[in-house]
XYZ file of C-alpha atoms in Angstrom:
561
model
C 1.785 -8.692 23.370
C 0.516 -5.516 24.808
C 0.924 -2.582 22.019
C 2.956 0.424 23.127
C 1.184 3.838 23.690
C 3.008 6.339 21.840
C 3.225 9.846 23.448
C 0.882 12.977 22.724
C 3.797 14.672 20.260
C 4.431 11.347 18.290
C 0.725 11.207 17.819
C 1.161 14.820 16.411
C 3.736 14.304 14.085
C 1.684 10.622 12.749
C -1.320 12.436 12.378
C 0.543 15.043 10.405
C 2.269 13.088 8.246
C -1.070 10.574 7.354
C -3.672 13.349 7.076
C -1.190 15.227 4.894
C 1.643 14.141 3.390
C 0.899 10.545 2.610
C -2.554 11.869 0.750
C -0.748 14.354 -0.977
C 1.790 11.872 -2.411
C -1.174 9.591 -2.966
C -3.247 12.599 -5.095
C 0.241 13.086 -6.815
C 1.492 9.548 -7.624
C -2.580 8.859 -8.882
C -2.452 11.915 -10.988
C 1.061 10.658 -12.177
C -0.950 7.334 -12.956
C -3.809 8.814 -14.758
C -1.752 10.876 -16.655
C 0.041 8.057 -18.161
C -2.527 6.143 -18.489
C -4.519 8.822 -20.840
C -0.881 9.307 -22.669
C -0.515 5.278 -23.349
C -4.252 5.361 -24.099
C -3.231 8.261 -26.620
C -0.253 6.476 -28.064
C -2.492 3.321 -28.711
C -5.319 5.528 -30.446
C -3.386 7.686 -32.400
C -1.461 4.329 -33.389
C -4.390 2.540 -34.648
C -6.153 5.546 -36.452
C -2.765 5.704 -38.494
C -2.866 1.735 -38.925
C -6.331 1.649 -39.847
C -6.175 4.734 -42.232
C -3.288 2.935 -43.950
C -4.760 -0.130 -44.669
C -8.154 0.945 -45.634
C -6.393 3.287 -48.441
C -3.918 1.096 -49.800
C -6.432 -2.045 -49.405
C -8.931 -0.030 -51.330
C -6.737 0.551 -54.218
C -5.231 -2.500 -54.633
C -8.783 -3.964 -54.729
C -9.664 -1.219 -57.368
C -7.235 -1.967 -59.558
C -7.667 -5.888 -59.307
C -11.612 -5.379 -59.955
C -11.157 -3.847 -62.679
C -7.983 -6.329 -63.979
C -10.353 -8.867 -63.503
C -13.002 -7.165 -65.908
C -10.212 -6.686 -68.437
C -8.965 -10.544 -67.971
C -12.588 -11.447 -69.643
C -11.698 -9.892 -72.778
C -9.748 -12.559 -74.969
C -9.680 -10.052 -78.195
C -6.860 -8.006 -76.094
C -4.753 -10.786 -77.330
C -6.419 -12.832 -80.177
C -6.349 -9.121 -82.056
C -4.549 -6.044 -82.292
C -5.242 -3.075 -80.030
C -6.351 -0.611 -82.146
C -5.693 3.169 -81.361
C -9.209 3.693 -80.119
C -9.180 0.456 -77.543
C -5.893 1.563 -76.310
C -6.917 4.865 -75.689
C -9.674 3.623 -73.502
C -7.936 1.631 -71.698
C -5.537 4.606 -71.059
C -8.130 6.671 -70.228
C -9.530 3.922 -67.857
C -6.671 3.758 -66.438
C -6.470 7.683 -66.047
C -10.066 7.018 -64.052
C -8.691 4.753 -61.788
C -5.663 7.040 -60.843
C -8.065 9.793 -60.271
C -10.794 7.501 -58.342
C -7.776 5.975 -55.988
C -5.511 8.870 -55.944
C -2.968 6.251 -56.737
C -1.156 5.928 -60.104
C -0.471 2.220 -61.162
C 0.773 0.714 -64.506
C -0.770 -1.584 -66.865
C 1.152 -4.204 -69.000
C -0.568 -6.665 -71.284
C 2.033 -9.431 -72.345
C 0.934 -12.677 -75.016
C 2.009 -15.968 -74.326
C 5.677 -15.123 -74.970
C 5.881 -12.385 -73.102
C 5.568 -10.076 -75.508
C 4.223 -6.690 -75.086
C 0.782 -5.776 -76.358
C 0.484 -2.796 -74.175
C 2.620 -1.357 -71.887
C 4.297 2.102 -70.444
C 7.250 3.530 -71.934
C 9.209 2.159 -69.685
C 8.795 -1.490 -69.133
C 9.872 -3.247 -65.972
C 12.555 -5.493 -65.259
C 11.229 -8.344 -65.057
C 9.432 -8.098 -68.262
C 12.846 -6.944 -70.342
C 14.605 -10.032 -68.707
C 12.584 -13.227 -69.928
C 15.005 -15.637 -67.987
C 12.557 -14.150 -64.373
C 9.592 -15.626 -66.598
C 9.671 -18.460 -64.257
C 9.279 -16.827 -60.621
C 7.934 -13.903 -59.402
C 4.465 -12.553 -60.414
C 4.907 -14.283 -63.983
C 4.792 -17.696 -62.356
C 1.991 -17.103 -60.078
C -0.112 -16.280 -63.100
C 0.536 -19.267 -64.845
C 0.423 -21.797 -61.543
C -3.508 -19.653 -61.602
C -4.402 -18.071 -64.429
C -8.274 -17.937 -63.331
C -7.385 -15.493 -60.091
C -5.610 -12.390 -59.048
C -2.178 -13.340 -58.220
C -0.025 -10.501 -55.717
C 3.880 -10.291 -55.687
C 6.179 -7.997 -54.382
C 9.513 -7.234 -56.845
C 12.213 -5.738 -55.400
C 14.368 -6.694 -58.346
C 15.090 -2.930 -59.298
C 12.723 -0.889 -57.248
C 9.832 -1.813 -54.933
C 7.159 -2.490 -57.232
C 3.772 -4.124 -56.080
C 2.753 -6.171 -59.053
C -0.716 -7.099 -59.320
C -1.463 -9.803 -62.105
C -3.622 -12.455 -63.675
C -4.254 -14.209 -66.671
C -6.077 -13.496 -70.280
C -7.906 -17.204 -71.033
C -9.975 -18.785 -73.529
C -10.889 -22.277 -73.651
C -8.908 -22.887 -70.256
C -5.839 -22.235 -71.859
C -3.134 -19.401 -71.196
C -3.091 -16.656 -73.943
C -1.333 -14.011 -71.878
C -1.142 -12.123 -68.732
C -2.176 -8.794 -67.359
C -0.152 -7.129 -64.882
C -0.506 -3.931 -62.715
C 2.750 -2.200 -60.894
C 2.150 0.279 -57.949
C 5.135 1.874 -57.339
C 6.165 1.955 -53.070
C 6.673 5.762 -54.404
C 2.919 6.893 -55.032
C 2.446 6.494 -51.699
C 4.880 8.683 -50.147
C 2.426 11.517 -49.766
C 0.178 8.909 -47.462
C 3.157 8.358 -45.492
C 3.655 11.728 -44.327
C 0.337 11.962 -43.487
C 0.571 9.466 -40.439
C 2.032 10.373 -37.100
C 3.200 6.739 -36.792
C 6.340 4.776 -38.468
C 4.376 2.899 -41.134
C 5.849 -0.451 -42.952
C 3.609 -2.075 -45.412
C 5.023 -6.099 -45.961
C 4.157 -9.316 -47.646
C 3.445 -12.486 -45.741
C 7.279 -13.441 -45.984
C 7.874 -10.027 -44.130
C 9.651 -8.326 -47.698
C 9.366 -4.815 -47.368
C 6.694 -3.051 -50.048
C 6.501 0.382 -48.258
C 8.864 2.225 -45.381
C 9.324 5.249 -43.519
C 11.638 4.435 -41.203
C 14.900 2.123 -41.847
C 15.598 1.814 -38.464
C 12.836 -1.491 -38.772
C 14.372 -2.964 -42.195
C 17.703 -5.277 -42.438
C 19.906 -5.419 -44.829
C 17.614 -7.708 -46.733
C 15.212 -5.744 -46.874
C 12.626 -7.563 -44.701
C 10.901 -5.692 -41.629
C 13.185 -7.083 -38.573
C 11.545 -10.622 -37.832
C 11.665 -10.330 -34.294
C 8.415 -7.742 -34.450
C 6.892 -9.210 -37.288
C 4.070 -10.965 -35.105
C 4.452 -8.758 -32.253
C 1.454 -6.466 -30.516
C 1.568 -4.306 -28.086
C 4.116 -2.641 -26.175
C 7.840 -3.627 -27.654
C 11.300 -2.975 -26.966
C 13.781 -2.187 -29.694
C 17.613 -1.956 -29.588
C 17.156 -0.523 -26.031
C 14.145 1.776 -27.389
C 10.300 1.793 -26.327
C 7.889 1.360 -28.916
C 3.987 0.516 -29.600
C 3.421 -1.951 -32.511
C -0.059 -2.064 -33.906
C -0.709 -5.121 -36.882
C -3.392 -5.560 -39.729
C -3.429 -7.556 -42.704
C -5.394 -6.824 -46.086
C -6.126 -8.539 -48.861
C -6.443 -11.969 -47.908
C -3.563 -11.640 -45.221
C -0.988 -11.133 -48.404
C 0.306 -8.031 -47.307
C 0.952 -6.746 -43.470
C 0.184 -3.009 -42.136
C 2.622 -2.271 -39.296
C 2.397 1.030 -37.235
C 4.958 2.153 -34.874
C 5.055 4.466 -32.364
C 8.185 5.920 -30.413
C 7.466 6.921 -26.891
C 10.879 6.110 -26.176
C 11.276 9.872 -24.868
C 8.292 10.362 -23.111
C 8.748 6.683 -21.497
C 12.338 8.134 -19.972
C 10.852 11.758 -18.952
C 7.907 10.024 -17.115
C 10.478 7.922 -14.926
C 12.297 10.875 -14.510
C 9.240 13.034 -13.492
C 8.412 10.161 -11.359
C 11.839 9.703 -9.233
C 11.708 13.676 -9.182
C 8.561 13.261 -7.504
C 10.152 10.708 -5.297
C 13.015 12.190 -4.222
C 11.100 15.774 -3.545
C 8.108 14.081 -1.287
C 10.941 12.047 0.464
C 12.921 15.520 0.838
C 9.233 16.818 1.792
C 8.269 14.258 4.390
C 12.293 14.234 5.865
C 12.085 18.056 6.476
C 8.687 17.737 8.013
C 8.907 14.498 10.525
C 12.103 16.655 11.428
C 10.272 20.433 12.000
C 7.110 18.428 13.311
C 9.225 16.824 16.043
C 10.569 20.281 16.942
C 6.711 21.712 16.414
C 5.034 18.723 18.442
C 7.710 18.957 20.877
C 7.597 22.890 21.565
C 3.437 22.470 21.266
C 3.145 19.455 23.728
C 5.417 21.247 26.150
C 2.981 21.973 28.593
C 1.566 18.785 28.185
C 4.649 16.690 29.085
C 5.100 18.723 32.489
C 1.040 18.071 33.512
C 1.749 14.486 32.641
C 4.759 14.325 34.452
C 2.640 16.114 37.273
C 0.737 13.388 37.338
C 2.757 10.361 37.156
C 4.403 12.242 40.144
C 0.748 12.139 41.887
C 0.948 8.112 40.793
C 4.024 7.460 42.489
C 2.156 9.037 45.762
C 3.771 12.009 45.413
C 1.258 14.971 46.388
C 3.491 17.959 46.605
C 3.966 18.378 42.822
C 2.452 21.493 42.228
C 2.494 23.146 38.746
C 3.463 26.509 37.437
C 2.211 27.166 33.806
C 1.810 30.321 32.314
C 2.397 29.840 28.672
C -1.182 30.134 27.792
C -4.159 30.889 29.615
C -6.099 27.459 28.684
C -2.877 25.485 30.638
C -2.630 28.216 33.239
C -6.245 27.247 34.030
C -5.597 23.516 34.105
C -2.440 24.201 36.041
C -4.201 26.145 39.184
C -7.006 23.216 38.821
C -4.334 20.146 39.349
C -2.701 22.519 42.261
C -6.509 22.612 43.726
C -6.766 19.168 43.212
C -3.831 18.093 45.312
C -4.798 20.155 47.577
C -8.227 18.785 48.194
C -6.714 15.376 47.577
C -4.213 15.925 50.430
C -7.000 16.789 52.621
C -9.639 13.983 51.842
C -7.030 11.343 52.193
C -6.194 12.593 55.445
C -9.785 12.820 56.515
C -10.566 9.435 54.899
C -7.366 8.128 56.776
C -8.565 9.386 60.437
C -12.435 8.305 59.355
C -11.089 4.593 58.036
C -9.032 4.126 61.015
C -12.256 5.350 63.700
C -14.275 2.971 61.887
C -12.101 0.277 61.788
C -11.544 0.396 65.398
C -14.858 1.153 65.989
C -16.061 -1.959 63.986
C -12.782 -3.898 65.967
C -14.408 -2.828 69.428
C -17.743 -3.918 68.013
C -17.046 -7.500 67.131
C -15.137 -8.032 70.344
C -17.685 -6.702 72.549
C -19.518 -9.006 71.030
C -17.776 -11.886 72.032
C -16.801 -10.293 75.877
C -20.280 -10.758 77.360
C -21.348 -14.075 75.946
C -17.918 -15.465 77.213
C -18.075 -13.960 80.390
C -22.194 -14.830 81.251
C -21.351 -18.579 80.541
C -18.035 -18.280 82.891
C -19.659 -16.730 85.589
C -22.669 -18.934 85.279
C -20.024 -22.064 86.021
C -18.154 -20.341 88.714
C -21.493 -19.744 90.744
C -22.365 -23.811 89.849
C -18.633 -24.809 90.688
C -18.409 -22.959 93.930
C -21.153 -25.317 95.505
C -19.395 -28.650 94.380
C -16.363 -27.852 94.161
C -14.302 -25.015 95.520
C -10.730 -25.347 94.510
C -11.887 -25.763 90.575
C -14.507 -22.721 91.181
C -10.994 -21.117 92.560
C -9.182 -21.916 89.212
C -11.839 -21.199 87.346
C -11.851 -17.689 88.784
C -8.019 -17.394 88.482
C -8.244 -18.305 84.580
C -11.029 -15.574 83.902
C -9.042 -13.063 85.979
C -6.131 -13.559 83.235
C -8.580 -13.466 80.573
C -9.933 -9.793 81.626
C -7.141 -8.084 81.700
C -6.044 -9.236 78.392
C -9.372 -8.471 76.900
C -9.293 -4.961 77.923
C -6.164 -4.240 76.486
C -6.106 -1.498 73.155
C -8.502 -2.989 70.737
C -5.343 -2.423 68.027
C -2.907 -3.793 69.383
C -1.432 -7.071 68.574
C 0.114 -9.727 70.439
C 2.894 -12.399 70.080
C 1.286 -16.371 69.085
C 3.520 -17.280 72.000
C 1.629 -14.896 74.744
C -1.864 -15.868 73.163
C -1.503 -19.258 73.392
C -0.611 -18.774 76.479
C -4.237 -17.001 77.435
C -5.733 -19.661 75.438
C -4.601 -22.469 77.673
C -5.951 -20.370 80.491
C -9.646 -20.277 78.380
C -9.024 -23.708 77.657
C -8.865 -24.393 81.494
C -11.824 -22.827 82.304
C -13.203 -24.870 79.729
C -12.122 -28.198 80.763
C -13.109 -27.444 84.196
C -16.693 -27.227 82.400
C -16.740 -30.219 80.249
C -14.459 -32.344 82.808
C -14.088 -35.733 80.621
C -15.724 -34.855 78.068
C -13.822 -32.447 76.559
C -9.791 -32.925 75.416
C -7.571 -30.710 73.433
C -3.782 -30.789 71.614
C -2.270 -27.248 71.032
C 0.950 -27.592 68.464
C 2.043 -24.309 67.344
C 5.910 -24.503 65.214
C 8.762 -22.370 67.127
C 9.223 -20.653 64.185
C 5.976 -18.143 64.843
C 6.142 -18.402 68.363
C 6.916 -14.680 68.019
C 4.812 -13.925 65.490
C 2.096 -10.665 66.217
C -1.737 -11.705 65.469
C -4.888 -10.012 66.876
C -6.203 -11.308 70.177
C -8.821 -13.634 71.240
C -8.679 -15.141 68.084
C -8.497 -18.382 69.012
C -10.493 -18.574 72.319
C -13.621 -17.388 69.592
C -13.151 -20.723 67.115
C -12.698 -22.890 70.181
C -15.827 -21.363 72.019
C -17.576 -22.182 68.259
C -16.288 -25.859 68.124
C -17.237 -26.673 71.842
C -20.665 -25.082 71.244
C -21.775 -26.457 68.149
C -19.397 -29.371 67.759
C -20.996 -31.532 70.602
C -24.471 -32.436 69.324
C -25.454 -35.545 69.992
C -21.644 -36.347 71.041
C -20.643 -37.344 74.796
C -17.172 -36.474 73.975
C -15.377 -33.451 72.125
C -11.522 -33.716 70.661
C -10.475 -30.530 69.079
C -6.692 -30.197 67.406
C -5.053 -26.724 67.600
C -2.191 -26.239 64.872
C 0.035 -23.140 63.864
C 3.048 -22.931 61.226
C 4.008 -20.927 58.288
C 3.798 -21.222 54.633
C 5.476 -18.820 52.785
C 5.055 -15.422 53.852
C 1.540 -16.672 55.726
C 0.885 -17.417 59.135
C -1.487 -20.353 59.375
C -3.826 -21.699 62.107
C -6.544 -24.545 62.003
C -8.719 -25.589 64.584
C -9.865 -28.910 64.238
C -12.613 -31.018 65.822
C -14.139 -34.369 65.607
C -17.414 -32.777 66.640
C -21.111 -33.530 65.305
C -20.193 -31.123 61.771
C -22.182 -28.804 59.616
C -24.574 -29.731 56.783
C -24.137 -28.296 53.893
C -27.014 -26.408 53.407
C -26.228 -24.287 57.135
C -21.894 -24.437 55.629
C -22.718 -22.787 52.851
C -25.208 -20.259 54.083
C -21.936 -19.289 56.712
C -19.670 -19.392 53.171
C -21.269 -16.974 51.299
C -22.100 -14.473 54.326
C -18.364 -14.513 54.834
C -17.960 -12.634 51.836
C -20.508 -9.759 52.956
C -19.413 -6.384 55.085
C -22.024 -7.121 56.903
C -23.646 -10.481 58.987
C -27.133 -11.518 57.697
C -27.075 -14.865 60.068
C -27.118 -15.370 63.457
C -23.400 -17.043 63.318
C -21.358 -14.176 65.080
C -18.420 -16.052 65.887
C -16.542 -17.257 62.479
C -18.210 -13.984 60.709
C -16.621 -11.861 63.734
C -13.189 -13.225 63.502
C -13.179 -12.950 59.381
C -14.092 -9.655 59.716
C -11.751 -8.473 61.940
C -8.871 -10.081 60.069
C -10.235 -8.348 56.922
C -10.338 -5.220 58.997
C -7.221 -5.129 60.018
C -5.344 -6.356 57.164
C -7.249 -6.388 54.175
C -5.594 -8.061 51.631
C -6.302 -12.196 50.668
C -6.416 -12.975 54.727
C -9.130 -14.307 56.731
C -11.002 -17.702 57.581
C -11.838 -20.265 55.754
C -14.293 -23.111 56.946
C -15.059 -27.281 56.223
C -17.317 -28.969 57.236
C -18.824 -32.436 57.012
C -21.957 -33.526 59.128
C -21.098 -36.678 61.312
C -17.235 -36.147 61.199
C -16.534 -32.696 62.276
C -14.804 -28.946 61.551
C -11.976 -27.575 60.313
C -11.611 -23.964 60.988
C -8.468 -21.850 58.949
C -6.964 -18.949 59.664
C -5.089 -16.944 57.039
C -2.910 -14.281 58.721
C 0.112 -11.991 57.254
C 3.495 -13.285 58.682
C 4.975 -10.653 60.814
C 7.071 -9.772 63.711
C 8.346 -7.128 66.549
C 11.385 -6.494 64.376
C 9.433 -6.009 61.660
C-alpha cells in the first residue's frame, strides 16, 4: 500500500514535536528514573549498613559473654566449694570488664543442682524464683547439653536473652551458669539506626523492637515477613526488608525501611509530570498547527500554483509579497509560465512541421516507386493490349489525385478501399493469373478515418517479396474492430521471411529512424506512430515457405467524432 505524503506544515508540527518535546519528556522521565533508582539504591544501603551494624554488635556481645561463660563452666570449685568474698569479687569485677569491653550490661547467675543460688544479682529472675519452669526454657536446654552454650529467649516477665550452660565434672550435672541481657541495654543501639530494627529467635519470638507496628499480639514479628527480602508490602504500606542471622542462625536481624511516603510522592511527581507534558504537547500540536499553518502560507499557494500548472493550467500566475525570498520565487514561477507558454507553442508548430514533414517524406517515398513500375506496364500493355493499357491508365488516374491530396488528412476505410481496388486492378492487370485477392472489411468501420495509401504500401510489399519462387500469389485483406482498435491484416500465402531477415525488420521497427533497406513496412509504422503515437502501428509474421501476415493497429475513430 502506497504510504501517504503528509503536507509541508504537518511535517512542521512532527518535526517539532520529535526533535523537542518527545526528547524533553524522554530527558525528564530518564531523570525521573535515575533519580529513583539512586533513592531505592539509597534505601537498600542505608538498610543494610543499619542491618549489618546491628548484628555485628549484638553478635559480638553475645559471643563475649558466652566465651567467657564457657571459661567459667571449666571451673567445678564454683560449685563443689563456697565462693569466697575474694572469688566473687572477681567474678564481679569480670563481669564489670565485660560490660565495659561490650558496652552491654548482662547478668550472671550460678545455680547448683537444685537450683539454688550460688551467685546471683539482687534481683533474681523469674524463672529462677519459680522452680516449677525448671523443666523448659533455658534450664532444660542446659540439662538436654550441659557440654555447650545453650540460647533462649524468656519473655515470661520481661524480654530477657538468657545465655546458659552447664558446670560438669565427671560427665555429670553439678549446676548451671546463666547470663540475662536485658532487650533494654540495647535501646541506645536502637536509636542509633535509621531503620525499624527487630531482633528474633528462630521461632520468630520477639527479643528486641522498635516498632510495634511488626509484632502481634503474641509477641512474634508478623510471620508473613519473617522470610521475606526485598521490597514488601504491609497493611497497604511500602517497605524494604533486609534479613541476617547470627549465632548459628538462633537469632534473626530484621531491618525495615518505610518509603511508603516517598513511594506515593514519586507517583505523584510522576503523573504531575504526565499530565503537564500532555498539557505541554496539547498546547503545542495546537499553536504549531496555527504556526506551521501561518509559516507554510506561502507555500500552500506556490503548490497550489503548481498543481494548477499540472492540471494544464498555464495562466496561474502568483502574487507574493510577504517576504522577499517568496516574492523572488513568485516572479520566477510567473517567468516560468511564461517561457513555458511560449516553448510549448513553438514546440507545438515545430512537432507538427516535422511531423508533416516526416509524413510527406515517407509518402514520397512510396509515390515514385509506385508510379515508375505503373508506367513501365502501361508502355508494355499498350503494345499487346490496348483496352487493359486503357484501364490501367484509368486506375492510376484515380490513384493520383488521391495521392496528392493534404498529407494530414484522413480518409474514411470505405473510400480507401475503394482506391485500393483501383491499385489492386492495376495490379491484376500485371500479374493476370497469377495473382488473386479477397478484400473483407466489417460494416461497422466502413466509416472509420485512417491515413491513406496504407494499404496499397503492404500489398505492393506482399506482391513484391511474397512471389519468390511461387507461380501464383493469394493475398487476404481483413478489417474489423476490437475494442476501441481498428484492425487490418494483410495476409499472403507467398514465399515468407526467414527469421534471421524478420527479425532484423522487428527490431528496426522500434527505431526513429530506418537502418535497412525495407522502406515499405518501416514507412507505414512510422507514419502511424507519427500521427498517433500512442501503442499503434504494425506488427509483422512471418514463416519462410508459408507466407506473411501483416497487422495494422489503428485508433478507432470517426467523422462525428
Amino acid at each position: 500500500m502506497r504510504r501517504k505524503i503528509k503536507s509541508f506544515s504537518d511535517n512542521i508540527r512532527r518535526m517539532f514535536i520529535m526533535y523537542a518535546i518527545i526528547p524533553a519528556f524522554c530527558i525528564t522521565l530518564s531523570c525521573l528514573l535515575l533519580i529513583m533508582g539512586i533513592w531505592e539504591h539509597t534505601v537498600y544501603v542505608s538498610n543494610r549498613s543499619s542491618n549489618t551494624k546491628v548484628a555485628d554488635i549484638i553478635e559480638a556481645t553475645i559471643n563475649t559473654y558466652s566465651n567467657e561463660l564457657i571459661n567459667l563452666s571449666q571451673e567445678e570449685t564454683l560449685i563443689t566449694k563456697s565462693i569466697d568474698s575474694n572469688r566473687m569479687v572477681e567474678i564481679r569485677r569480670l563481669m564489670y570488664q565485660l560490660y565495659s569491653t561490650t558496652g552491654y550490661r548482662a547478668n550472671l547467675y550460678i545455680l547448683d543442682n537444685n537450683l539454688n543460688s550460688i551467685l546471683s544479682n539482687d534481683e533474681e529472675p523469674q524463672f529462677i524464683i519459680d522452680k516449677s519452669t525448671n523443666n523448659w526454657g533455658i534450664l532444660q536446654k542446659i540439662k538436654d547439653n550441659p557440654d555447650q552454650v545453650s540460647y533462649q529467649l524468656n519473655n515470661y516477665d520481661k524480654n530477657l536473652l538468657c545465655i546458659g550452660t552447664g558446670i560438669q565434672k565427671n560427665s555429670r550435672l553439678l549446676g548451671y551458669l546463666v547470663l540475662t541481657l536485658e532487650a533494654n541495654v540495647f535501646d541506645l543501639l536502637l536509636t542509633q539506626v535509621s531503620s525499624h530494627t527487630i531482633v528474633t529467635d528462630e521461632n520468630g519470638w520477639v527479643y528486641l523492637i522498635n516498632s510495634y507496628d511488626f509484632q502481634d499480639f503474641l509477641g512474634r514479628f508478623t510471620r508473613d515477613n519473617i522470610y521475606t527480602n526485598g521490597f514488601i508490602e504491609y497493611q497497604g504500606k511500602k517497605y524494604y526488608l533486609s534479613q541476617s542471622t547470627i549465632c548459628n542462625k538462633m537469632f534473626n536481624i530484621y531491618s525495615i525501611t518505610s518509603y511508603n511516603l516517598e513511594f506515593k510522592m514519586f507517583n505523584v511527581m510522576i503523573v504531575f509530570i504526565f499530565f503537564i507534558f500532555a498539557a505541554i504537547i496539547s498546547i503545542t500540536y495546537f499553536i504549531s498547527g496555527k504556526v506551521a499553518k501561518k509559516s507554510t502560507k506561502d507555500i500552500d499557494i506556490i503548490a497550489k500554483a503548481f498543481e494548477q500548472v499540472k492540471k494544464g493550467n498555464l495562466d496561474h500566475y502568483l502574487e507574493i509579497d510577504s517576504s522577499v525570498e517568496f516574492k523572488e520565487i513568485g516572479e520566477a514561477f510567473n517567468l516560468m509560465l511564461d517561457g513555458l507558454k511560449t516553448n510549448i507553442q513553438e514546440n507545438k508548430e515545430l512537432s507538427q512541421l516535422a511531423a508533416f514533414a516526416q509524413v510527406k517524406q515517407l509518402e514520397a517515398q512510396f509515390n515514385p516507386h509506385f508510379l515508375f513500375n505503373t508506367l513501365d506496364n502501361i508502355r508494355f500493355m499498350s503494345k499487346i493490349d490496348a483496352e487493359s493499357s486503357d484501364k490501367m491508365i484509368v486506375a492510376l488516374s484515380n490513384l493520383l489525385r488521391y495521392s496528392i491530396k493534404d498529407a494530414q488528412e484522413e480518409i474514411q476505410v470505405e473510400e480507401d478501399i475503394r482506391y485500393t481496388e483501383s491499385y489492386l486492378t492495376i495490379l491484376k492487370i500485371r500479374y493476370n493469373r497469377r495473382l488473386s485477392y479477397t478484400i473483407d472489411v466489417d460494416e461497422n468501420v466502413k466509416q472509420c478515418l485512417i491515413p491513406k495509401l496504407m494499404l496499397q504500401s503492404i500489398i505492393e510489399n506482399a506482391v513484391k517479396y511474397g512471389y519468390g519462387d511461387r507461380d501464383t500469389l493469394h493475398i487476404w485483406i481483413k478489417g474489423f474492430k476490437v475494442d476501441n482498435d481498428l484492425i487490418f491484416i494483410c495476409k499472403d500465402n507467398g514465399s515468407g521471411i526467414s527469421e534471421e531477415v524478420l527479425k532484423q525488420i522487428r527490431d528496426n521497427l522500434l527505431l526513429s529512424y530506418n537502418n535497412t533497406n525495407h522502406h515499405g513496412i518501416y514507412n507505414i509504422h512510422r507514419r502511424i506512430r507519427l500521427m498517433y503515437h500512442g501503442d499503434y502501428g504494425v506488427y509483422l509474421e512471418s514463416k519462410l515457405g508459408e507466407g506473411t501476415t501483416v497487422t495494422l493497429k489503428l485508433p478507432y475513430s470517426t467523422i462525428e467524432e
